[in-house]
Amino acid sequence: MLSNIGIPGLILVLVIALIIFGPSKLPEIGRAFGRTLTEFKSATKDLVSDDNREETKKPALSAVKKEN
């Protein structure tokens, strides 16, 4: 989807954002977006590492003998 935008489309989106939000708000929006991406990346790393740790901690199942 984003691969079809190209440079002219990206410039158009940035100009529209500048008109809507103004020059004073754009740095704040950029910082907030960057923090959000950083938090998302660290959360996904934590989820993946938790899954890997759980897989290594699982004990092997063994057959249980029934005593009559």
PDB file of N, CA, C and O in Angstrom:
ATOM      1  N   MET A   1       0.824  -1.183   0.000  1.00  0.00           N
ATOM      2  CA  MET A   1       0.000   0.000   0.000  1.00  0.00           C
ATOM      3  C   MET A   1       0.873   1.253   0.000  1.00  0.00           C
ATOM      4  O   MET A   1       0.659   2.152  -0.797  1.00  0.00           O
ATOM      5  N   LEU A   2       1.833   1.349   0.903  1.00  0.00           N
ATOM      6  CA  LEU A   2       2.672   2.529   0.962  1.00  0.00           C
ATOM      7  C   LEU A   2       3.694   2.580  -0.162  1.00  0.00           C
ATOM      8  O   LEU A   2       4.238   3.638  -0.442  1.00  0.00           O
ATOM      9  N   SER A   3       3.968   1.466  -0.796  1.00  0.00           N
ATOM     10  CA  SER A   3       4.945   1.468  -1.878  1.00  0.00           C
ATOM     11  C   SER A   3       4.423   2.202  -3.111  1.00  0.00           C
ATOM     12  O   SER A   3       5.207   2.602  -3.957  1.00  0.00           O
ATOM     13  N   ASN A   4       3.134   2.414  -3.209  1.00  0.00           N
ATOM     14  CA  ASN A   4       2.546   3.097  -4.363  1.00  0.00           C
ATOM     15  C   ASN A   4       2.509   4.617  -4.195  1.00  0.00           C
ATOM     16  O   ASN A   4       2.114   5.327  -5.107  1.00  0.00           O
ATOM     17  N   ILE A   5       2.876   5.134  -3.026  1.00  0.00           N
ATOM     18  CA  ILE A   5       2.772   6.574  -2.783  1.00  0.00           C
ATOM     19  C   ILE A   5       3.812   7.339  -3.591  1.00  0.00           C
ATOM     20  O   ILE A   5       3.481   8.241  -4.335  1.00  0.00           O
ATOM     21  N   GLY A   6       5.066   7.017  -3.443  1.00  0.00           N
ATOM     22  CA  GLY A   6       6.122   7.714  -4.163  1.00  0.00           C
ATOM     23  C   GLY A   6       6.458   9.050  -3.526  1.00  0.00           C
ATOM     24  O   GLY A   6       5.843   9.490  -2.557  1.00  0.00           O
ATOM     25  N   ILE A   7       7.448   9.712  -4.097  1.00  0.00           N
ATOM     26  CA  ILE A   7       7.921  10.994  -3.569  1.00  0.00           C
ATOM     27  C   ILE A   7       6.871  12.101  -3.713  1.00  0.00           C
ATOM     28  O   ILE A   7       6.621  12.830  -2.752  1.00  0.00           O
ATOM     29  N   PRO A   8       6.229  12.277  -4.869  1.00  0.00           N
ATOM     30  CA  PRO A   8       5.219  13.354  -4.971  1.00  0.00           C
ATOM     31  C   PRO A   8       4.052  13.169  -3.995  1.00  0.00           C
ATOM     32  O   PRO A   8       3.586  14.139  -3.391  1.00  0.00           O
ATOM     33  N   GLY A   9       3.617  11.948  -3.799  1.00  0.00           N
ATOM     34  CA  GLY A   9       2.530  11.689  -2.855  1.00  0.00           C
ATOM     35  C   GLY A   9       2.944  11.969  -1.429  1.00  0.00           C
ATOM     36  O   GLY A   9       2.169  12.506  -0.631  1.00  0.00           O
ATOM     37  N   LEU A  10       4.188  11.619  -1.089  1.00  0.00           N
ATOM     38  CA  LEU A  10       4.703  11.873   0.251  1.00  0.00           C
ATOM     39  C   LEU A  10       4.799  13.379   0.520  1.00  0.00           C
ATOM     40  O   LEU A  10       4.424  13.855   1.589  1.00  0.00           O
ATOM     41  N   ILE A  11       5.259  14.118  -0.466  1.00  0.00           N
ATOM     42  CA  ILE A  11       5.343  15.576  -0.331  1.00  0.00           C
ATOM     43  C   ILE A  11       3.948  16.173  -0.152  1.00  0.00           C
ATOM     44  O   ILE A  11       3.741  17.049   0.686  1.00  0.00           O
ATOM     45  N   LEU A  12       2.979  15.671  -0.898  1.00  0.00           N
ATOM     46  CA  LEU A  12       1.606  16.145  -0.777  1.00  0.00           C
ATOM     47  C   LEU A  12       1.050  15.875   0.613  1.00  0.00           C
ATOM     48  O   LEU A  12       0.417  16.754   1.225  1.00  0.00           O
ATOM     49  N   VAL A  13       1.294  14.700   1.149  1.00  0.00           N
ATOM     50  CA  VAL A  13       0.825  14.365   2.497  1.00  0.00           C
ATOM     51  C   VAL A  13       1.476  15.278   3.527  1.00  0.00           C
ATOM     52  O   VAL A  13       0.814  15.773   4.448  1.00  0.00           O
ATOM     53  N   LEU A  14       2.775  15.543   3.391  1.00  0.00           N
ATOM     54  CA  LEU A  14       3.461  16.425   4.336  1.00  0.00           C
ATOM     55  C   LEU A  14       2.949  17.854   4.261  1.00  0.00           C
ATOM     56  O   LEU A  14       2.798  18.526   5.284  1.00  0.00           O
ATOM     57  N   VAL A  15       2.658  18.342   3.071  1.00  0.00           N
ATOM     58  CA  VAL A  15       2.119  19.703   2.911  1.00  0.00           C
ATOM     59  C   VAL A  15       0.732  19.799   3.540  1.00  0.00           C
ATOM     60  O   VAL A  15       0.415  20.767   4.239  1.00  0.00           O
ATOM     61  N   ILE A  16      -0.093  18.789   3.332  1.00  0.00           N
ATOM     62  CA  ILE A  16      -1.434  18.792   3.929  1.00  0.00           C
ATOM     63  C   ILE A  16      -1.336  18.740   5.451  1.00  0.00           C
ATOM     64  O   ILE A  16      -2.056  19.452   6.153  1.00  0.00           O
ATOM     65  N   ALA A  17      -0.405  17.920   5.982  1.00  0.00           N
ATOM     66  CA  ALA A  17      -0.211  17.859   7.433  1.00  0.00           C
ATOM     67  C   ALA A  17       0.260  19.202   7.968  1.00  0.00           C
ATOM     68  O   ALA A  17      -0.168  19.630   9.041  1.00  0.00           O
ATOM     69  N   LEU A  18       1.131  19.875   7.236  1.00  0.00           N
ATOM     70  CA  LEU A  18       1.611  21.196   7.652  1.00  0.00           C
ATOM     71  C   LEU A  18       0.468  22.202   7.684  1.00  0.00           C
ATOM     72  O   LEU A  18       0.376  23.026   8.602  1.00  0.00           O
ATOM     73  N   ILE A  19      -0.409  22.139   6.700  1.00  0.00           N
ATOM     74  CA  ILE A  19      -1.548  23.062   6.654  1.00  0.00           C
ATOM     75  C   ILE A  19      -2.527  22.770   7.792  1.00  0.00           C
ATOM     76  O   ILE A  19      -3.017  23.687   8.456  1.00  0.00           O
ATOM     77  N   ILE A  20      -2.788  21.497   8.052  1.00  0.00           N
ATOM     78  CA  ILE A  20      -3.775  21.131   9.078  1.00  0.00           C
ATOM     79  C   ILE A  20      -3.252  21.402  10.485  1.00  0.00           C
ATOM     80  O   ILE A  20      -3.934  22.023  11.301  1.00  0.00           O
ATOM     81  N   PHE A  21      -2.056  20.934  10.790  1.00  0.00           N
ATOM     82  CA  PHE A  21      -1.553  21.008  12.157  1.00  0.00           C
ATOM     83  C   PHE A  21      -0.712  22.246  12.438  1.00  0.00           C
ATOM     84  O   PHE A  21      -0.545  22.634  13.587  1.00  0.00           O
ATOM     85  N   GLY A  22      -0.144  22.845  11.441  1.00  0.00           N
ATOM     86  CA  GLY A  22       0.698  24.017  11.631  1.00  0.00           C
ATOM     87  C   GLY A  22       2.126  23.640  11.976  1.00  0.00           C
ATOM     88  O   GLY A  22       2.408  22.518  12.394  1.00  0.00           O
ATOM     89  N   PRO A  23       3.047  24.570  11.788  1.00  0.00           N
ATOM     90  CA  PRO A  23       4.467  24.259  11.994  1.00  0.00           C
ATOM     91  C   PRO A  23       4.851  24.012  13.451  1.00  0.00           C
ATOM     92  O   PRO A  23       5.845  23.358  13.726  1.00  0.00           O
ATOM     93  N   SER A  24       4.077  24.505  14.397  1.00  0.00           N
ATOM     94  CA  SER A  24       4.443  24.313  15.806  1.00  0.00           C
ATOM     95  C   SER A  24       4.060  22.924  16.321  1.00  0.00           C
ATOM     96  O   SER A  24       4.707  22.398  17.228  1.00  0.00           O
ATOM     97  N   LYS A  25       3.027  22.321  15.768  1.00  0.00           N
ATOM     98  CA  LYS A  25       2.563  21.015  16.241  1.00  0.00           C
ATOM     99  C   LYS A  25       3.267  19.844  15.569  1.00  0.00           C
ATOM    100  O   LYS A  25       3.293  18.751  16.125  1.00  0.00           O
ATOM    101  N   LEU A  26       3.819  20.020  14.380  1.00  0.00           N
ATOM    102  CA  LEU A  26       4.416  18.900  13.655  1.00  0.00           C
ATOM    103  C   LEU A  26       5.569  18.233  14.413  1.00  0.00           C
ATOM    104  O   LEU A  26       5.627  17.001  14.445  1.00  0.00           O
ATOM    105  N   PRO A  27       6.496  18.968  15.050  1.00  0.00           N
ATOM    106  CA  PRO A  27       7.543  18.272  15.812  1.00  0.00           C
ATOM    107  C   PRO A  27       6.997  17.449  16.974  1.00  0.00           C
ATOM    108  O   PRO A  27       7.480  16.355  17.248  1.00  0.00           O
ATOM    109  N   GLU A  28       5.969  17.962  17.642  1.00  0.00           N
ATOM    110  CA  GLU A  28       5.355  17.217  18.734  1.00  0.00           C
ATOM    111  C   GLU A  28       4.706  15.935  18.223  1.00  0.00           C
ATOM    112  O   GLU A  28       4.824  14.879  18.853  1.00  0.00           O
ATOM    113  N   ILE A  29       4.035  16.022  17.104  1.00  0.00           N
ATOM    114  CA  ILE A  29       3.394  14.848  16.518  1.00  0.00           C
ATOM    115  C   ILE A  29       4.449  13.829  16.095  1.00  0.00           C
ATOM    116  O   ILE A  29       4.292  12.628  16.311  1.00  0.00           O
ATOM    117  N   GLY A  30       5.539  14.292  15.512  1.00  0.00           N
ATOM    118  CA  GLY A  30       6.627  13.402  15.109  1.00  0.00           C
ATOM    119  C   GLY A  30       7.257  12.690  16.291  1.00  0.00           C
ATOM    120  O   GLY A  30       7.543  11.492  16.233  1.00  0.00           O
ATOM    121  N   ARG A  31       7.484  13.417  17.388  1.00  0.00           N
ATOM    122  CA  ARG A  31       8.053  12.807  18.593  1.00  0.00           C
ATOM    123  C   ARG A  31       7.107  11.764  19.171  1.00  0.00           C
ATOM    124  O   ARG A  31       7.521  10.679  19.573  1.00  0.00           O
ATOM    125  N   ALA A  32       5.824  12.086  19.224  1.00  0.00           N
ATOM    126  CA  ALA A  32       4.839  11.143  19.762  1.00  0.00           C
ATOM    127  C   ALA A  32       4.772   9.889  18.896  1.00  0.00           C
ATOM    128  O   ALA A  32       4.690   8.770  19.410  1.00  0.00           O
ATOM    129  N   PHE A  33       4.826  10.069  17.593  1.00  0.00           N
ATOM    130  CA  PHE A  33       4.798   8.929  16.676  1.00  0.00           C
ATOM    131  C   PHE A  33       6.043   8.065  16.857  1.00  0.00           C
ATOM    132  O   PHE A  33       5.961   6.836  16.886  1.00  0.00           O
ATOM    133  N   GLY A  34       7.191   8.700  17.020  1.00  0.00           N
ATOM    134  CA  GLY A  34       8.438   7.958  17.237  1.00  0.00           C
ATOM    135  C   GLY A  34       8.418   7.180  18.536  1.00  0.00           C
ATOM    136  O   GLY A  34       8.866   6.033  18.597  1.00  0.00           O
ATOM    137  N   ARG A  35       7.922   7.788  19.608  1.00  0.00           N
ATOM    138  CA  ARG A  35       7.812   7.086  20.894  1.00  0.00           C
ATOM    139  C   ARG A  35       6.863   5.903  20.787  1.00  0.00           C
ATOM    140  O   ARG A  35       7.116   4.842  21.349  1.00  0.00           O
ATOM    141  N   THR A  36       5.766   6.091  20.068  1.00  0.00           N
ATOM    142  CA  THR A  36       4.807   5.004  19.895  1.00  0.00           C
ATOM    143  C   THR A  36       5.445   3.837  19.162  1.00  0.00           C
ATOM    144  O   THR A  36       5.270   2.675  19.559  1.00  0.00           O
ATOM    145  N   LEU A  37       6.183   4.122  18.095  1.00  0.00           N
ATOM    146  CA  LEU A  37       6.850   3.051  17.365  1.00  0.00           C
ATOM    147  C   LEU A  37       7.893   2.351  18.222  1.00  0.00           C
ATOM    148  O   LEU A  37       8.027   1.125  18.181  1.00  0.00           O
ATOM    149  N   THR A  38       8.635   3.104  19.030  1.00  0.00           N
ATOM    150  CA  THR A  38       9.644   2.516  19.905  1.00  0.00           C
ATOM    151  C   THR A  38       9.005   1.602  20.945  1.00  0.00           C
ATOM    152  O   THR A  38       9.485   0.495  21.198  1.00  0.00           O
ATOM    153  N   GLU A  39       7.908   2.052  21.556  1.00  0.00           N
ATOM    154  CA  GLU A  39       7.218   1.234  22.538  1.00  0.00           C
ATOM    155  C   GLU A  39       6.640  -0.022  21.901  1.00  0.00           C
ATOM    156  O   GLU A  39       6.684  -1.106  22.488  1.00  0.00           O
ATOM    157  N   PHE A  40       6.091   0.110  20.698  1.00  0.00           N
ATOM    158  CA  PHE A  40       5.536  -1.048  19.997  1.00  0.00           C
ATOM    159  C   PHE A  40       6.630  -2.059  19.687  1.00  0.00           C
ATOM    160  O   PHE A  40       6.453  -3.261  19.880  1.00  0.00           O
ATOM    161  N   LYS A  41       7.772  -1.579  19.250  1.00  0.00           N
ATOM    162  CA  LYS A  41       8.890  -2.459  18.920  1.00  0.00           C
ATOM    163  C   LYS A  41       9.391  -3.196  20.152  1.00  0.00           C
ATOM    164  O   LYS A  41       9.641  -4.406  20.105  1.00  0.00           O
ATOM    165  N   SER A  42       9.525  -2.493  21.270  1.00  0.00           N
ATOM    166  CA  SER A  42       9.999  -3.154  22.489  1.00  0.00           C
ATOM    167  C   SER A  42       8.957  -4.139  23.022  1.00  0.00           C
ATOM    168  O   SER A  42       9.308  -5.199  23.536  1.00  0.00           O
ATOM    169  N   ALA A  43       7.683  -3.815  22.888  1.00  0.00           N
ATOM    170  CA  ALA A  43       6.636  -4.738  23.343  1.00  0.00           C
ATOM    171  C   ALA A  43       6.624  -6.013  22.504  1.00  0.00           C
ATOM    172  O   ALA A  43       6.463  -7.111  23.046  1.00  0.00           O
ATOM    173  N   THR A  44       6.808  -5.883  21.188  1.00  0.00           N
ATOM    174  CA  THR A  44       6.836  -7.079  20.359  1.00  0.00           C
ATOM    175  C   THR A  44       8.074  -7.916  20.642  1.00  0.00           C
ATOM    176  O   THR A  44       8.006  -9.147  20.640  1.00  0.00           O
ATOM    177  N   LYS A  45       9.204  -7.266  20.940  1.00  0.00           N
ATOM    178  CA  LYS A  45      10.407  -8.014  21.315  1.00  0.00           C
ATOM    179  C   LYS A  45      10.175  -8.782  22.609  1.00  0.00           C
ATOM    180  O   LYS A  45      10.597  -9.921  22.755  1.00  0.00           O
ATOM    181  N   ASP A  46       9.507  -8.140  23.577  1.00  0.00           N
ATOM    182  CA  ASP A  46       9.215  -8.803  24.844  1.00  0.00           C
ATOM    183  C   ASP A  46       8.302 -10.007  24.634  1.00  0.00           C
ATOM    184  O   ASP A  46       8.505 -11.052  25.247  1.00  0.00           O
ATOM    185  N   LEU A  47       7.284  -9.861  23.788  1.00  0.00           N
ATOM    186  CA  LEU A  47       6.386 -10.978  23.528  1.00  0.00           C
ATOM    187  C   LEU A  47       7.114 -12.146  22.881  1.00  0.00           C
ATOM    188  O   LEU A  47       6.918 -13.294  23.253  1.00  0.00           O
ATOM    189  N   VAL A  48       7.971 -11.846  21.919  1.00  0.00           N
ATOM    190  CA  VAL A  48       8.706 -12.901  21.233  1.00  0.00           C
ATOM    191  C   VAL A  48       9.673 -13.577  22.187  1.00  0.00           C
ATOM    192  O   VAL A  48       9.784 -14.806  22.218  1.00  0.00           O
ATOM    193  N   SER A  49      10.357 -12.804  23.017  1.00  0.00           N
ATOM    194  CA  SER A  49      11.310 -13.404  23.948  1.00  0.00           C
ATOM    195  C   SER A  49      10.583 -14.202  25.035  1.00  0.00           C
ATOM    196  O   SER A  49      11.083 -15.225  25.486  1.00  0.00           O
ATOM    197  N   ASP A  50       9.386 -13.757  25.453  1.00  0.00           N
ATOM    198  CA  ASP A  50       8.604 -14.524  26.422  1.00  0.00           C
ATOM    199  C   ASP A  50       8.191 -15.869  25.836  1.00  0.00           C
ATOM    200  O   ASP A  50       8.235 -16.889  26.518  1.00  0.00           O
ATOM    201  N   ASP A  51       7.775 -15.880  24.578  1.00  0.00           N
ATOM    202  CA  ASP A  51       7.396 -17.132  23.929  1.00  0.00           C
ATOM    203  C   ASP A  51       8.582 -18.076  23.840  1.00  0.00           C
ATOM    204  O   ASP A  51       8.448 -19.274  24.073  1.00  0.00           O
ATOM    205  N   ASN A  52       9.746 -17.551  23.508  1.00  0.00           N
ATOM    206  CA  ASN A  52      10.938 -18.385  23.416  1.00  0.00           C
ATOM    207  C   ASN A  52      11.317 -18.956  24.781  1.00  0.00           C
ATOM    208  O   ASN A  52      11.717 -20.114  24.888  1.00  0.00           O
ATOM    209  N   ARG A  53      11.200 -18.160  25.834  1.00  0.00           N
ATOM    210  CA  ARG A  53      11.528 -18.644  27.183  1.00  0.00           C
ATOM    211  C   ARG A  53      10.555 -19.721  27.635  1.00  0.00           C
ATOM    212  O   ARG A  53      10.930 -20.679  28.264  1.00  0.00           O
ATOM    213  N   GLU A  54       9.262 -19.555  27.310  1.00  0.00           N
ATOM    214  CA  GLU A  54       8.271 -20.557  27.694  1.00  0.00           C
ATOM    215  C   GLU A  54       8.533 -21.880  26.986  1.00  0.00           C
ATOM    216  O   GLU A  54       8.345 -22.938  27.562  1.00  0.00           O
ATOM    217  N   GLU A  55       8.943 -21.826  25.737  1.00  0.00           N
ATOM    218  CA  GLU A  55       9.223 -23.056  24.999  1.00  0.00           C
ATOM    219  C   GLU A  55      10.401 -23.808  25.601  1.00  0.00           C
ATOM    220  O   GLU A  55      10.406 -25.028  25.644  1.00  0.00           O
ATOM    221  N   THR A  56      11.394 -23.105  26.074  1.00  0.00           N
ATOM    222  CA  THR A  56      12.557 -23.778  26.645  1.00  0.00           C
ATOM    223  C   THR A  56      12.282 -24.279  28.050  1.00  0.00           C
ATOM    224  O   THR A  56      12.906 -25.232  28.498  1.00  0.00           O
ATOM    225  N   LYS A  57      11.331 -23.678  28.768  1.00  0.00           N
ATOM    226  CA  LYS A  57      11.033 -24.089  30.136  1.00  0.00           C
ATOM    227  C   LYS A  57      10.063 -25.256  30.218  1.00  0.00           C
ATOM    228  O   LYS A  57       9.931 -25.872  31.260  1.00  0.00           O
ATOM    229  N   LYS A  58       9.346 -25.568  29.145  1.00  0.00           N
ATOM    230  CA  LYS A  58       8.354 -26.631  29.197  1.00  0.00           C
ATOM    231  C   LYS A  58       9.044 -27.966  29.434  1.00  0.00           C
ATOM    232  O   LYS A  58       9.960 -28.338  28.704  1.00  0.00           O
ATOM    233  N   PRO A  59       8.611 -28.702  30.444  1.00  0.00           N
ATOM    234  CA  PRO A  59       9.215 -30.018  30.669  1.00  0.00           C
ATOM    235  C   PRO A  59       8.712 -31.015  29.629  1.00  0.00           C
ATOM    236  O   PRO A  59       7.626 -30.884  29.083  1.00  0.00           O
ATOM    237  N   ALA A  60       9.537 -31.982  29.381  1.00  0.00           N
ATOM    238  CA  ALA A  60       9.162 -33.016  28.429  1.00  0.00           C
ATOM    239  C   ALA A  60       8.105 -33.909  29.075  1.00  0.00           C
ATOM    240  O   ALA A  60       8.193 -34.268  30.257  1.00  0.00           O
ATOM    241  N   LEU A  61       7.089 -34.257  28.316  1.00  0.00           N
ATOM    242  CA  LEU A  61       6.043 -35.133  28.833  1.00  0.00           C
ATOM    243  C   LEU A  61       6.553 -36.557  28.810  1.00  0.00           C
ATOM    244  O   LEU A  61       7.172 -37.018  27.850  1.00  0.00           O
ATOM    245  N   SER A  62       6.289 -37.255  29.873  1.00  0.00           N
ATOM    246  CA  SER A  62       6.696 -38.655  29.916  1.00  0.00           C
ATOM    247  C   SER A  62       5.493 -39.509  30.246  1.00  0.00           C
ATOM    248  O   SER A  62       4.514 -39.050  30.846  1.00  0.00           O
ATOM    249  N   ALA A  63       5.555 -40.742  29.863  1.00  0.00           N
ATOM    250  CA  ALA A  63       4.451 -41.662  30.102  1.00  0.00           C
ATOM    251  C   ALA A  63       4.381 -41.962  31.598  1.00  0.00           C
ATOM    252  O   ALA A  63       5.375 -42.095  32.283  1.00  0.00           O
ATOM    253  N   VAL A  64       3.163 -42.092  32.087  1.00  0.00           N
ATOM    254  CA  VAL A  64       2.937 -42.391  33.501  1.00  0.00           C
ATOM    255  C   VAL A  64       2.451 -43.825  33.607  1.00  0.00           C
ATOM    256  O   VAL A  64       1.514 -44.232  32.927  1.00  0.00           O
ATOM    257  N   LYS A  65       3.107 -44.579  34.478  1.00  0.00           N
ATOM    258  CA  LYS A  65       2.695 -45.975  34.676  1.00  0.00           C
ATOM    259  C   LYS A  65       1.499 -46.030  35.596  1.00  0.00           C
ATOM    260  O   LYS A  65       1.433 -45.325  36.605  1.00  0.00           O
ATOM    261  N   LYS A  66       0.532 -46.851  35.246  1.00  0.00           N
ATOM    262  CA  LYS A  66      -0.618 -47.072  36.102  1.00  0.00           C
ATOM    263  C   LYS A  66      -0.328 -48.277  36.972  1.00  0.00           C
ATOM    264  O   LYS A  66       0.079 -49.313  36.493  1.00  0.00           O
ATOM    265  N   GLU A  67      -0.568 -48.116  38.252  1.00  0.00           N
ATOM    266  CA  GLU A  67      -0.405 -49.235  39.159  1.00  0.00           C
ATOM    267  C   GLU A  67      -1.767 -49.735  39.558  1.00  0.00           C
ATOM    268  O   GLU A  67      -2.619 -48.991  39.977  1.00  0.00           O
ATOM    269  N   ASN A  68      -1.990 -51.032  39.394  1.00  0.00           N
ATOM    270  CA  ASN A  68      -3.311 -51.621  39.714  1.00  0.00           C
ATOM    271  C   ASN A  68      -3.322 -52.117  41.108  1.00  0.00           C
ATOM    272  O   ASN A  68      -2.789 -52.712  41.786  1.00  0.00           O
TER     273      ASN A  68
END
